[in-house]
Amino acid sequence: MYPSVRPRRLRTSPVLRRMVRENHLRTDDLVSPIFVVPGSGFAREVSSMPGVFQLSIDKAVEEAREVLDLGIPSVILFGIPEQKDAGATGAWHDHGIVQQASSALKEALPQLVVIADTCLCEYTDHGHCGVIAEADAVGHVLNDPTLELLGRTAVAQAQAGADIIAPSGMMDGMVRAIRTALDEAGFTDTPVLSYAAKYASAYYGPFRDAAESTPQFGDRRTYQMDPANSREALKEVALDVAEGADMLMVKPALAYLDIIQQVKAATNLPLAAYNVSGEYAMVKAASLNGWIDEERVVLETLLSMKRAGADLLLTYHAKDAARWLARS
Protein backbone atom coordinates (compact mmCIF):
# COMPACT_ATOMS: atom_id res chain seq x y z
CA MET A 1 0.00 0.00 0.00
CA TYR A 2 1.17 3.52 -0.74
CA PRO A 3 1.46 5.91 2.25
CA SER A 4 -1.51 8.23 2.83
CA VAL A 5 0.59 10.69 4.83
CA ARG A 6 3.58 12.10 2.96
CA PRO A 7 5.69 14.57 4.99
CA ARG A 8 7.90 14.98 1.92
CA ARG A 9 5.17 17.08 0.31
CA LEU A 10 6.28 20.01 2.47
CA ARG A 11 9.93 19.64 1.42
CA THR A 12 9.52 19.84 -2.34
CA SER A 13 10.89 23.37 -2.85
CA PRO A 14 13.11 25.88 -1.05
CA VAL A 15 10.22 28.33 -0.71
CA LEU A 16 7.90 25.74 0.81
CA ARG A 17 10.62 24.58 3.21
CA ARG A 18 11.10 28.17 4.37
CA MET A 19 7.36 28.66 4.84
CA VAL A 20 7.03 25.73 7.26
CA ARG A 21 10.36 26.20 9.01
CA GLU A 22 9.91 25.97 12.79
CA ASN A 23 12.99 27.88 13.95
CA HIS A 24 14.90 30.77 12.44
CA LEU A 25 18.41 32.10 12.89
CA ARG A 26 18.71 35.90 12.64
CA THR A 27 21.53 38.39 13.01
CA ASP A 28 19.60 39.90 15.95
CA ASP A 29 20.25 36.62 17.79
CA LEU A 30 24.03 37.04 17.64
CA VAL A 31 26.52 38.49 20.11
CA SER A 32 30.15 38.84 19.01
CA PRO A 33 32.93 38.49 21.63
CA ILE A 34 35.84 40.96 21.62
CA PHE A 35 39.13 40.58 23.53
CA VAL A 36 40.59 43.97 24.46
CA VAL A 37 44.21 44.71 25.41
CA PRO A 38 46.11 47.91 26.31
CA GLY A 39 47.93 49.96 23.68
CA SER A 40 46.97 51.20 20.25
CA GLY A 41 47.15 49.88 16.72
CA PHE A 42 47.42 46.34 18.08
CA ALA A 43 45.78 43.26 16.58
CA ARG A 44 47.16 39.80 17.29
CA GLU A 45 45.45 36.64 16.09
CA VAL A 46 44.84 33.98 18.72
CA SER A 47 46.81 30.94 17.53
CA SER A 48 44.17 28.42 18.62
CA MET A 49 41.24 30.50 17.26
CA PRO A 50 41.82 31.45 13.61
CA GLY A 51 40.07 34.70 12.79
CA VAL A 52 39.83 35.85 16.42
CA PHE A 53 42.13 38.63 17.65
CA GLN A 54 43.30 40.40 20.75
CA LEU A 55 42.63 44.05 19.94
CA SER A 56 43.66 47.41 21.34
CA ILE A 57 40.75 49.75 22.04
CA ASP A 58 41.03 51.63 18.74
CA LYS A 59 41.01 48.34 16.85
CA ALA A 60 38.12 47.09 19.01
CA VAL A 61 36.10 50.12 17.91
CA GLU A 62 36.81 49.23 14.28
CA GLU A 63 35.80 45.62 14.96
CA ALA A 64 32.58 46.68 16.68
CA ARG A 65 31.71 49.00 13.79
CA GLU A 66 32.08 46.09 11.37
CA VAL A 67 29.93 43.92 13.66
CA LEU A 68 27.21 46.56 13.77
CA ASP A 69 27.34 47.13 10.00
CA LEU A 70 26.66 43.40 9.55
CA GLY A 71 23.45 43.77 11.55
CA ILE A 72 24.76 42.21 14.77
CA PRO A 73 23.43 44.35 17.62
CA SER A 74 25.78 43.45 20.44
CA VAL A 75 29.30 42.60 21.56
CA ILE A 76 30.62 41.13 24.81
CA LEU A 77 33.91 42.45 26.11
CA PHE A 78 36.73 40.48 27.74
CA GLY A 79 39.74 42.38 29.02
CA ILE A 80 43.43 41.51 29.31
CA PRO A 81 45.04 44.03 31.65
CA GLU A 82 48.60 45.27 31.49
CA GLN A 83 49.23 44.02 35.02
CA LYS A 84 47.56 41.37 37.16
CA ASP A 85 47.41 41.05 40.94
CA ALA A 86 45.79 38.98 43.67
CA GLY A 87 43.04 41.57 44.18
CA ALA A 88 41.98 41.71 40.50
CA THR A 89 42.43 45.48 40.51
CA GLY A 90 42.09 45.71 36.74
CA ALA A 91 38.56 44.31 36.94
CA TRP A 92 37.05 46.95 39.23
CA HIS A 93 39.29 49.98 38.75
CA ASP A 94 37.68 52.95 36.99
CA HIS A 95 40.43 52.78 34.36
CA GLY A 96 40.24 49.02 33.85
CA ILE A 97 40.60 47.87 30.27
CA VAL A 98 36.95 46.81 29.87
CA GLN A 99 35.82 50.13 31.35
CA GLN A 100 37.99 52.05 28.89
CA ALA A 101 36.76 49.93 26.00
CA SER A 102 33.11 50.30 27.02
CA SER A 103 33.42 54.08 27.09
CA ALA A 104 35.14 54.17 23.71
CA LEU A 105 32.57 51.88 22.09
CA LYS A 106 29.57 53.75 23.44
CA GLU A 107 31.04 57.08 22.36
CA ALA A 108 31.76 55.85 18.83
CA LEU A 109 28.74 53.56 18.44
CA PRO A 110 25.99 54.61 20.86
CA GLN A 111 23.47 52.20 19.30
CA LEU A 112 25.71 49.17 19.98
CA VAL A 113 24.67 47.04 22.97
CA VAL A 114 27.81 46.50 25.07
CA ILE A 115 27.85 43.50 27.39
CA ALA A 116 30.62 43.40 29.98
CA ASP A 117 31.86 40.00 31.12
CA THR A 118 32.01 40.42 34.89
CA CYS A 119 34.59 38.03 36.27
CA LEU A 120 38.01 38.25 37.89
CA CYS A 121 39.99 35.45 36.22
CA GLU A 122 41.56 37.66 33.54
CA TYR A 123 42.76 40.10 36.21
CA THR A 124 44.13 37.87 38.99
CA ASP A 125 47.76 36.80 38.94
CA HIS A 126 46.69 33.25 39.84
CA GLY A 127 44.04 32.98 37.11
CA HIS A 128 41.12 32.00 39.33
CA CYS A 129 37.73 33.70 39.32
CA GLY A 130 37.93 35.14 42.80
CA VAL A 131 39.89 35.75 45.97
CA ILE A 132 42.28 32.97 47.01
CA ALA A 133 43.46 32.50 50.58
CA GLU A 134 47.17 33.05 51.09
CA ALA A 135 49.29 29.91 50.72
CA ASP A 136 46.41 28.07 49.01
CA ALA A 137 48.01 25.95 46.29
CA VAL A 138 44.78 24.16 45.35
CA GLY A 139 42.63 27.02 44.09
CA HIS A 140 39.79 27.24 46.60
CA VAL A 141 38.09 30.54 45.84
CA LEU A 142 36.71 32.41 48.86
CA ASN A 143 33.12 33.00 47.85
CA ASP A 144 31.94 35.93 49.96
CA PRO A 145 35.03 38.18 49.65
CA THR A 146 34.76 37.65 45.89
CA LEU A 147 31.16 38.91 45.88
CA GLU A 148 32.27 42.32 47.13
CA LEU A 149 34.77 42.65 44.27
CA LEU A 150 32.18 41.53 41.71
CA GLY A 151 29.81 44.22 42.92
CA ARG A 152 32.52 46.86 42.58
CA THR A 153 33.40 45.56 39.12
CA ALA A 154 29.78 45.68 37.95
CA VAL A 155 29.34 49.26 39.11
CA ALA A 156 32.58 50.36 37.42
CA GLN A 157 31.49 48.70 34.19
CA ALA A 158 28.05 50.30 34.30
CA GLN A 159 29.56 53.73 35.02
CA ALA A 160 31.76 53.29 31.96
CA GLY A 161 28.73 52.72 29.75
CA ALA A 162 28.22 48.94 29.66
CA ASP A 163 24.59 48.21 28.84
CA ILE A 164 24.46 44.71 30.33
CA ILE A 165 26.44 43.15 33.18
CA ALA A 166 27.25 39.45 32.69
CA PRO A 167 28.70 37.72 35.78
CA SER A 168 30.44 34.48 34.82
CA GLY A 169 32.36 33.34 37.90
CA MET A 170 29.74 30.94 39.31
CA MET A 171 30.01 32.38 42.81
CA ASP A 172 27.08 31.62 45.11
CA GLY A 173 25.01 34.77 45.51
CA MET A 174 26.76 36.68 42.71
CA VAL A 175 23.55 37.91 41.08
CA ARG A 176 22.17 39.27 44.36
CA ALA A 177 25.47 40.97 45.20
CA ILE A 178 25.72 42.58 41.76
CA ARG A 179 22.04 43.59 41.63
CA THR A 180 22.33 45.19 45.04
CA ALA A 181 25.52 47.05 44.13
CA LEU A 182 24.05 48.30 40.84
CA ASP A 183 20.83 49.47 42.48
CA GLU A 184 22.65 51.26 45.29
CA ALA A 185 24.81 53.05 42.70
CA GLY A 186 21.74 54.19 40.77
CA PHE A 187 21.93 51.66 37.92
CA THR A 188 18.50 50.19 38.51
CA ASP A 189 17.84 49.86 34.76
CA THR A 190 21.05 47.95 33.97
CA PRO A 191 20.17 44.30 33.26
CA VAL A 192 22.10 41.33 34.61
CA LEU A 193 22.78 38.45 32.20
CA SER A 194 23.90 35.64 34.48
CA TYR A 195 26.07 32.75 33.39
CA ALA A 196 23.65 30.68 35.43
CA ALA A 197 24.76 27.22 34.32
CA LYS A 198 28.45 27.33 33.51
CA TYR A 199 30.18 23.97 33.41
CA ALA A 200 33.79 23.04 34.19
CA SER A 201 34.34 22.19 30.56
CA ALA A 202 37.27 21.06 28.44
CA TYR A 203 35.85 23.22 25.64
CA TYR A 204 37.32 26.41 27.14
CA GLY A 205 40.95 25.77 26.23
CA PRO A 206 41.35 28.24 23.35
CA PHE A 207 39.55 30.97 25.31
CA ARG A 208 42.23 30.79 27.97
CA ASP A 209 44.79 31.49 25.25
CA ALA A 210 42.77 34.50 24.09
CA ALA A 211 42.04 35.89 27.56
CA GLU A 212 45.37 34.78 29.09
CA SER A 213 43.45 33.41 32.06
CA THR A 214 44.68 29.84 32.59
CA PRO A 215 44.77 29.03 36.35
CA GLN A 216 48.31 28.91 37.64
CA PHE A 217 47.42 26.04 39.98
CA GLY A 218 44.46 23.78 40.63
CA ASP A 219 41.36 24.07 38.45
CA ARG A 220 37.90 25.61 38.52
CA ARG A 221 35.90 22.53 39.45
CA THR A 222 35.15 23.82 42.95
CA TYR A 223 32.98 26.59 41.50
CA GLN A 224 32.05 25.67 37.91
CA MET A 225 29.52 22.88 37.46
CA ASP A 226 30.19 19.17 37.01
CA PRO A 227 29.44 18.18 33.38
CA ALA A 228 27.55 15.11 34.66
CA ASN A 229 24.81 17.17 36.32
CA SER A 230 21.59 18.53 34.86
CA ARG A 231 19.27 18.88 37.87
CA GLU A 232 21.91 21.06 39.49
CA ALA A 233 21.66 23.45 36.54
CA LEU A 234 17.99 24.01 37.27
CA LYS A 235 18.88 24.71 40.92
CA GLU A 236 21.47 27.29 39.86
CA VAL A 237 18.99 28.88 37.48
CA ALA A 238 16.26 29.06 40.12
CA LEU A 239 18.64 30.77 42.54
CA ASP A 240 19.71 33.35 39.96
CA VAL A 241 16.11 34.09 38.99
CA ALA A 242 15.23 34.58 42.67
CA GLU A 243 18.23 36.89 43.09
CA GLY A 244 17.12 39.17 40.26
CA ALA A 245 18.72 37.95 37.04
CA ASP A 246 17.12 39.49 33.97
CA MET A 247 18.59 37.00 31.49
CA LEU A 248 20.26 33.61 31.82
CA MET A 249 23.05 31.78 30.03
CA VAL A 250 24.15 28.18 29.53
CA LYS A 251 27.84 27.63 28.79
CA PRO A 252 29.07 25.71 26.78
CA ALA A 253 26.32 25.17 24.23
CA LEU A 254 26.91 22.30 21.84
CA ALA A 255 27.45 19.53 24.40
CA TYR A 256 24.74 21.01 26.63
CA LEU A 257 21.73 21.34 24.34
CA ASP A 258 19.74 19.26 26.81
CA ILE A 259 20.51 21.82 29.52
CA ILE A 260 19.42 24.68 27.26
CA GLN A 261 16.15 22.88 26.62
CA GLN A 262 15.53 22.18 30.31
CA VAL A 263 16.35 25.73 31.36
CA LYS A 264 14.08 27.15 28.67
CA ALA A 265 11.23 24.97 29.93
CA ALA A 266 11.84 26.00 33.54
CA THR A 267 11.86 29.79 33.13
CA ASN A 268 10.38 32.51 30.96
CA LEU A 269 13.49 34.70 31.05
CA PRO A 270 15.50 35.32 27.87
CA LEU A 271 18.11 32.60 27.49
CA ALA A 272 21.57 32.87 25.96
CA ALA A 273 23.86 30.05 24.83
CA TYR A 274 27.62 30.50 24.58
CA ASN A 275 29.06 28.73 21.53
CA VAL A 276 32.48 28.55 23.16
CA SER A 277 36.06 28.67 21.93
CA GLY A 278 36.64 24.92 21.72
CA GLU A 279 33.50 24.46 19.65
CA TYR A 280 34.69 27.24 17.35
CA ALA A 281 38.24 25.91 17.09
CA MET A 282 37.11 22.40 16.15
CA VAL A 283 34.97 23.70 13.31
CA LYS A 284 37.75 26.00 12.09
CA ALA A 285 40.34 23.21 12.17
CA ALA A 286 38.10 20.82 10.26
CA SER A 287 37.24 23.52 7.74
CA LEU A 288 40.85 24.53 7.15
CA ASN A 289 41.63 20.87 6.46
CA GLY A 290 38.80 20.67 3.93
CA TRP A 291 36.90 18.07 5.93
CA ILE A 292 33.61 19.96 6.31
CA ASP A 293 31.54 22.67 4.67
CA GLU A 294 32.12 25.44 7.22
CA GLU A 295 29.10 27.55 6.33
CA ARG A 296 26.63 24.69 6.53
CA VAL A 297 28.12 23.27 9.73
CA VAL A 298 28.19 26.63 11.51
CA LEU A 299 24.64 27.59 10.58
CA GLU A 300 23.36 24.12 11.45
CA THR A 301 25.14 24.22 14.80
CA LEU A 302 23.80 27.67 15.69
CA LEU A 303 20.32 26.66 14.59
CA SER A 304 20.50 23.62 16.90
CA MET A 305 21.00 26.00 19.81
CA LYS A 306 17.97 28.05 18.76
CA ARG A 307 15.96 24.85 18.39
CA ALA A 308 16.94 23.80 21.91
CA GLY A 309 15.52 27.08 23.21
CA ALA A 310 18.25 29.73 23.15
CA ASP A 311 17.19 33.28 22.33
CA LEU A 312 20.70 34.76 22.09
CA LEU A 313 23.87 33.17 20.75
CA LEU A 314 27.30 34.32 21.86
CA THR A 315 29.58 33.02 19.13
CA TYR A 316 32.96 33.66 17.54
CA HIS A 317 31.28 32.76 14.24
CA ALA A 318 29.02 35.83 14.52
CA LYS A 319 30.45 37.90 11.67
CA ASP A 320 30.67 34.96 9.26
CA ALA A 321 27.19 33.82 10.22
CA ALA A 322 25.79 37.30 9.57
CA ARG A 323 27.35 37.36 6.10
CA TRP A 324 25.98 33.93 5.27
CA LEU A 325 22.52 34.81 6.57
CA ALA A 326 22.49 37.95 4.43
CA ARG A 327 22.94 35.78 1.34
CA SER A 328 20.29 33.22 2.21
CSV table of C-alpha atoms in Angstrom, one decimal:
chain,number,residue,atom,x,y,z
A,1,MET,CA,0.0,0.0,0.0
A,2,TYR,CA,1.2,3.5,-0.7
A,3,PRO,CA,1.5,5.9,2.2
A,4,SER,CA,-1.5,8.2,2.8
A,5,VAL,CA,0.6,10.7,4.8
A,6,ARG,CA,3.6,12.1,3.0
A,7,PRO,CA,5.7,14.6,5.0
A,8,ARG,CA,7.9,15.0,1.9
A,9,ARG,CA,5.2,17.1,0.3
A,10,LEU,CA,6.3,20.0,2.5
A,11,ARG,CA,9.9,19.6,1.4
A,12,THR,CA,9.5,19.8,-2.3
A,13,SER,CA,10.9,23.4,-2.9
A,14,PRO,CA,13.1,25.9,-1.0
A,15,VAL,CA,10.2,28.3,-0.7
A,16,LEU,CA,7.9,25.7,0.8
A,17,ARG,CA,10.6,24.6,3.2
A,18,ARG,CA,11.1,28.2,4.4
A,19,MET,CA,7.4,28.7,4.8
A,20,VAL,CA,7.0,25.7,7.3
A,21,ARG,CA,10.4,26.2,9.0
A,22,GLU,CA,9.9,26.0,12.8
A,23,ASN,CA,13.0,27.9,14.0
A,24,HIS,CA,14.9,30.8,12.4
A,25,LEU,CA,18.4,32.1,12.9
A,26,ARG,CA,18.7,35.9,12.6
A,27,THR,CA,21.5,38.4,13.0
A,28,ASP,CA,19.6,39.9,16.0
A,29,ASP,CA,20.2,36.6,17.8
A,30,LEU,CA,24.0,37.0,17.6
A,31,VAL,CA,26.5,38.5,20.1
A,32,SER,CA,30.2,38.8,19.0
A,33,PRO,CA,32.9,38.5,21.6
A,34,ILE,CA,35.8,41.0,21.6
A,35,PHE,CA,39.1,40.6,23.5
A,36,VAL,CA,40.6,44.0,24.5
A,37,VAL,CA,44.2,44.7,25.4
A,38,PRO,CA,46.1,47.9,26.3
A,39,GLY,CA,47.9,50.0,23.7
A,40,SER,CA,47.0,51.2,20.2
A,41,GLY,CA,47.1,49.9,16.7
A,42,PHE,CA,47.4,46.3,18.1
A,43,ALA,CA,45.8,43.3,16.6
A,44,ARG,CA,47.2,39.8,17.3
A,45,GLU,CA,45.4,36.6,16.1
A,46,VAL,CA,44.8,34.0,18.7
A,47,SER,CA,46.8,30.9,17.5
A,48,SER,CA,44.2,28.4,18.6
A,49,MET,CA,41.2,30.5,17.3
A,50,PRO,CA,41.8,31.4,13.6
A,51,GLY,CA,40.1,34.7,12.8
A,52,VAL,CA,39.8,35.9,16.4
A,53,PHE,CA,42.1,38.6,17.6
A,54,GLN,CA,43.3,40.4,20.8
A,55,LEU,CA,42.6,44.1,19.9
A,56,SER,CA,43.7,47.4,21.3
A,57,ILE,CA,40.7,49.7,22.0
A,58,ASP,CA,41.0,51.6,18.7
A,59,LYS,CA,41.0,48.3,16.9
A,60,ALA,CA,38.1,47.1,19.0
A,61,VAL,CA,36.1,50.1,17.9
A,62,GLU,CA,36.8,49.2,14.3
A,63,GLU,CA,35.8,45.6,15.0
A,64,ALA,CA,32.6,46.7,16.7
A,65,ARG,CA,31.7,49.0,13.8
A,66,GLU,CA,32.1,46.1,11.4
A,67,VAL,CA,29.9,43.9,13.7
A,68,LEU,CA,27.2,46.6,13.8
A,69,ASP,CA,27.3,47.1,10.0
A,70,LEU,CA,26.7,43.4,9.6
A,71,GLY,CA,23.4,43.8,11.6
A,72,ILE,CA,24.8,42.2,14.8
A,73,PRO,CA,23.4,44.4,17.6
A,74,SER,CA,25.8,43.4,20.4
A,75,VAL,CA,29.3,42.6,21.6
A,76,ILE,CA,30.6,41.1,24.8
A,77,LEU,CA,33.9,42.4,26.1
A,78,PHE,CA,36.7,40.5,27.7
A,79,GLY,CA,39.7,42.4,29.0
A,80,ILE,CA,43.4,41.5,29.3
A,81,PRO,CA,45.0,44.0,31.7
A,82,GLU,CA,48.6,45.3,31.5
A,83,GLN,CA,49.2,44.0,35.0
A,84,LYS,CA,47.6,41.4,37.2
A,85,ASP,CA,47.4,41.0,40.9
A,86,ALA,CA,45.8,39.0,43.7
A,87,GLY,CA,43.0,41.6,44.2
A,88,ALA,CA,42.0,41.7,40.5
A,89,THR,CA,42.4,45.5,40.5
A,90,GLY,CA,42.1,45.7,36.7
A,91,ALA,CA,38.6,44.3,36.9
A,92,TRP,CA,37.0,47.0,39.2
A,93,HIS,CA,39.3,50.0,38.8
A,94,ASP,CA,37.7,53.0,37.0
A,95,HIS,CA,40.4,52.8,34.4
A,96,GLY,CA,40.2,49.0,33.8
A,97,ILE,CA,40.6,47.9,30.3
A,98,VAL,CA,36.9,46.8,29.9
A,99,GLN,CA,35.8,50.1,31.4
A,100,GLN,CA,38.0,52.0,28.9
A,101,ALA,CA,36.8,49.9,26.0
A,102,SER,CA,33.1,50.3,27.0
A,103,SER,CA,33.4,54.1,27.1
A,104,ALA,CA,35.1,54.2,23.7
A,105,LEU,CA,32.6,51.9,22.1
A,106,LYS,CA,29.6,53.7,23.4
A,107,GLU,CA,31.0,57.1,22.4
A,108,ALA,CA,31.8,55.9,18.8
A,109,LEU,CA,28.7,53.6,18.4
A,110,PRO,CA,26.0,54.6,20.9
A,111,GLN,CA,23.5,52.2,19.3
A,112,LEU,CA,25.7,49.2,20.0
A,113,VAL,CA,24.7,47.0,23.0
A,114,VAL,CA,27.8,46.5,25.1
A,115,ILE,CA,27.9,43.5,27.4
A,116,ALA,CA,30.6,43.4,30.0
A,117,ASP,CA,31.9,40.0,31.1
A,118,THR,CA,32.0,40.4,34.9
A,119,CYS,CA,34.6,38.0,36.3
A,120,LEU,CA,38.0,38.3,37.9
A,121,CYS,CA,40.0,35.5,36.2
A,122,GLU,CA,41.6,37.7,33.5
A,123,TYR,CA,42.8,40.1,36.2
A,124,THR,CA,44.1,37.9,39.0
A,125,ASP,CA,47.8,36.8,38.9
A,126,HIS,CA,46.7,33.3,39.8
A,127,GLY,CA,44.0,33.0,37.1
A,128,HIS,CA,41.1,32.0,39.3
A,129,CYS,CA,37.7,33.7,39.3
A,130,GLY,CA,37.9,35.1,42.8
A,131,VAL,CA,39.9,35.7,46.0
A,132,ILE,CA,42.3,33.0,47.0
A,133,ALA,CA,43.5,32.5,50.6
A,134,GLU,CA,47.2,33.0,51.1
A,135,ALA,CA,49.3,29.9,50.7
A,136,ASP,CA,46.4,28.1,49.0
A,137,ALA,CA,48.0,25.9,46.3
A,138,VAL,CA,44.8,24.2,45.4
A,139,GLY,CA,42.6,27.0,44.1
A,140,HIS,CA,39.8,27.2,46.6
A,141,VAL,CA,38.1,30.5,45.8
A,142,LEU,CA,36.7,32.4,48.9
A,143,ASN,CA,33.1,33.0,47.9
A,144,ASP,CA,31.9,35.9,50.0
A,145,PRO,CA,35.0,38.2,49.7
A,146,THR,CA,34.8,37.6,45.9
A,147,LEU,CA,31.2,38.9,45.9
A,148,GLU,CA,32.3,42.3,47.1
A,149,LEU,CA,34.8,42.6,44.3
A,150,LEU,CA,32.2,41.5,41.7
A,151,GLY,CA,29.8,44.2,42.9
A,152,ARG,CA,32.5,46.9,42.6
A,153,THR,CA,33.4,45.6,39.1
A,154,ALA,CA,29.8,45.7,38.0
A,155,VAL,CA,29.3,49.3,39.1
A,156,ALA,CA,32.6,50.4,37.4
A,157,GLN,CA,31.5,48.7,34.2
A,158,ALA,CA,28.0,50.3,34.3
A,159,GLN,CA,29.6,53.7,35.0
A,160,ALA,CA,31.8,53.3,32.0
A,161,GLY,CA,28.7,52.7,29.7
A,162,ALA,CA,28.2,48.9,29.7
A,163,ASP,CA,24.6,48.2,28.8
A,164,ILE,CA,24.5,44.7,30.3
A,165,ILE,CA,26.4,43.1,33.2
A,166,ALA,CA,27.3,39.5,32.7
A,167,PRO,CA,28.7,37.7,35.8
A,168,SER,CA,30.4,34.5,34.8
A,169,GLY,CA,32.4,33.3,37.9
A,170,MET,CA,29.7,30.9,39.3
A,171,MET,CA,30.0,32.4,42.8
A,172,ASP,CA,27.1,31.6,45.1
A,173,GLY,CA,25.0,34.8,45.5
A,174,MET,CA,26.8,36.7,42.7
A,175,VAL,CA,23.5,37.9,41.1
A,176,ARG,CA,22.2,39.3,44.4
A,177,ALA,CA,25.5,41.0,45.2
A,178,ILE,CA,25.7,42.6,41.8
A,179,ARG,CA,22.0,43.6,41.6
A,180,THR,CA,22.3,45.2,45.0
A,181,ALA,CA,25.5,47.1,44.1
A,182,LEU,CA,24.1,48.3,40.8
A,183,ASP,CA,20.8,49.5,42.5
A,184,GLU,CA,22.6,51.3,45.3
A,185,ALA,CA,24.8,53.0,42.7
A,186,GLY,CA,21.7,54.2,40.8
A,187,PHE,CA,21.9,51.7,37.9
A,188,THR,CA,18.5,50.2,38.5
A,189,ASP,CA,17.8,49.9,34.8
A,190,THR,CA,21.0,48.0,34.0
A,191,PRO,CA,20.2,44.3,33.3
A,192,VAL,CA,22.1,41.3,34.6
A,193,LEU,CA,22.8,38.5,32.2
A,194,SER,CA,23.9,35.6,34.5
A,195,TYR,CA,26.1,32.8,33.4
A,196,ALA,CA,23.6,30.7,35.4
A,197,ALA,CA,24.8,27.2,34.3
A,198,LYS,CA,28.4,27.3,33.5
A,199,TYR,CA,30.2,24.0,33.4
A,200,ALA,CA,33.8,23.0,34.2
A,201,SER,CA,34.3,22.2,30.6
A,202,ALA,CA,37.3,21.1,28.4
A,203,TYR,CA,35.9,23.2,25.6
A,204,TYR,CA,37.3,26.4,27.1
A,205,GLY,CA,41.0,25.8,26.2
A,206,PRO,CA,41.4,28.2,23.3
A,207,PHE,CA,39.5,31.0,25.3
A,208,ARG,CA,42.2,30.8,28.0
A,209,ASP,CA,44.8,31.5,25.2
A,210,ALA,CA,42.8,34.5,24.1
A,211,ALA,CA,42.0,35.9,27.6
A,212,GLU,CA,45.4,34.8,29.1
A,213,SER,CA,43.5,33.4,32.1
A,214,THR,CA,44.7,29.8,32.6
A,215,PRO,CA,44.8,29.0,36.3
A,216,GLN,CA,48.3,28.9,37.6
A,217,PHE,CA,47.4,26.0,40.0
A,218,GLY,CA,44.5,23.8,40.6
A,219,ASP,CA,41.4,24.1,38.4
A,220,ARG,CA,37.9,25.6,38.5
A,221,ARG,CA,35.9,22.5,39.4
A,222,THR,CA,35.1,23.8,42.9
A,223,TYR,CA,33.0,26.6,41.5
A,224,GLN,CA,32.1,25.7,37.9
A,225,MET,CA,29.5,22.9,37.5
A,226,ASP,CA,30.2,19.2,37.0
A,227,PRO,CA,29.4,18.2,33.4
A,228,ALA,CA,27.6,15.1,34.7
A,229,ASN,CA,24.8,17.2,36.3
A,230,SER,CA,21.6,18.5,34.9
A,231,ARG,CA,19.3,18.9,37.9
A,232,GLU,CA,21.9,21.1,39.5
A,233,ALA,CA,21.7,23.4,36.5
A,234,LEU,CA,18.0,24.0,37.3
A,235,LYS,CA,18.9,24.7,40.9
A,236,GLU,CA,21.5,27.3,39.9
A,237,VAL,CA,19.0,28.9,37.5
A,238,ALA,CA,16.3,29.1,40.1
A,239,LEU,CA,18.6,30.8,42.5
A,240,ASP,CA,19.7,33.3,40.0
A,241,VAL,CA,16.1,34.1,39.0
A,242,ALA,CA,15.2,34.6,42.7
A,243,GLU,CA,18.2,36.9,43.1
A,244,GLY,CA,17.1,39.2,40.3
A,245,ALA,CA,18.7,38.0,37.0
A,246,ASP,CA,17.1,39.5,34.0
A,247,MET,CA,18.6,37.0,31.5
A,248,LEU,CA,20.3,33.6,31.8
A,249,MET,CA,23.0,31.8,30.0
A,250,VAL,CA,24.1,28.2,29.5
A,251,LYS,CA,27.8,27.6,28.8
A,252,PRO,CA,29.1,25.7,26.8
A,253,ALA,CA,26.3,25.2,24.2
A,254,LEU,CA,26.9,22.3,21.8
A,255,ALA,CA,27.4,19.5,24.4
A,256,TYR,CA,24.7,21.0,26.6
A,257,LEU,CA,21.7,21.3,24.3
A,258,ASP,CA,19.7,19.3,26.8
A,259,ILE,CA,20.5,21.8,29.5
A,260,ILE,CA,19.4,24.7,27.3
A,261,GLN,CA,16.2,22.9,26.6
A,262,GLN,CA,15.5,22.2,30.3
A,263,VAL,CA,16.4,25.7,31.4
A,264,LYS,CA,14.1,27.1,28.7
A,265,ALA,CA,11.2,25.0,29.9
A,266,ALA,CA,11.8,26.0,33.5
A,267,THR,CA,11.9,29.8,33.1
A,268,ASN,CA,10.4,32.5,31.0
A,269,LEU,CA,13.5,34.7,31.0
A,270,PRO,CA,15.5,35.3,27.9
A,271,LEU,CA,18.1,32.6,27.5
A,272,ALA,CA,21.6,32.9,26.0
A,273,ALA,CA,23.9,30.1,24.8
A,274,TYR,CA,27.6,30.5,24.6
A,275,ASN,CA,29.1,28.7,21.5
A,276,VAL,CA,32.5,28.6,23.2
A,277,SER,CA,36.1,28.7,21.9
A,278,GLY,CA,36.6,24.9,21.7
A,279,GLU,CA,33.5,24.5,19.7
A,280,TYR,CA,34.7,27.2,17.4
A,281,ALA,CA,38.2,25.9,17.1
A,282,MET,CA,37.1,22.4,16.2
A,283,VAL,CA,35.0,23.7,13.3
A,284,LYS,CA,37.8,26.0,12.1
A,285,ALA,CA,40.3,23.2,12.2
A,286,ALA,CA,38.1,20.8,10.3
A,287,SER,CA,37.2,23.5,7.7
A,288,LEU,CA,40.8,24.5,7.2
A,289,ASN,CA,41.6,20.9,6.5
A,290,GLY,CA,38.8,20.7,3.9
A,291,TRP,CA,36.9,18.1,5.9
A,292,ILE,CA,33.6,20.0,6.3
A,293,ASP,CA,31.5,22.7,4.7
A,294,GLU,CA,32.1,25.4,7.2
A,295,GLU,CA,29.1,27.5,6.3
A,296,ARG,CA,26.6,24.7,6.5
A,297,VAL,CA,28.1,23.3,9.7
A,298,VAL,CA,28.2,26.6,11.5
A,299,LEU,CA,24.6,27.6,10.6
A,300,GLU,CA,23.4,24.1,11.4
A,301,THR,CA,25.1,24.2,14.8
A,302,LEU,CA,23.8,27.7,15.7
A,303,LEU,CA,20.3,26.7,14.6
A,304,SER,CA,20.5,23.6,16.9
A,305,MET,CA,21.0,26.0,19.8
A,306,LYS,CA,18.0,28.0,18.8
A,307,ARG,CA,16.0,24.8,18.4
A,308,ALA,CA,16.9,23.8,21.9
A,309,GLY,CA,15.5,27.1,23.2
A,310,ALA,CA,18.3,29.7,23.2
A,311,ASP,CA,17.2,33.3,22.3
A,312,LEU,CA,20.7,34.8,22.1
A,313,LEU,CA,23.9,33.2,20.7
A,314,LEU,CA,27.3,34.3,21.9
A,315,THR,CA,29.6,33.0,19.1
A,316,TYR,CA,33.0,33.7,17.5
A,317,HIS,CA,31.3,32.8,14.2
A,318,ALA,CA,29.0,35.8,14.5
A,319,LYS,CA,30.4,37.9,11.7
A,320,ASP,CA,30.7,35.0,9.3
A,321,ALA,CA,27.2,33.8,10.2
A,322,ALA,CA,25.8,37.3,9.6
A,323,ARG,CA,27.4,37.4,6.1
A,324,TRP,CA,26.0,33.9,5.3
A,325,LEU,CA,22.5,34.8,6.6
A,326,ALA,CA,22.5,37.9,4.4
A,327,ARG,CA,22.9,35.8,1.3
A,328,SER,CA,20.3,33.2,2.2
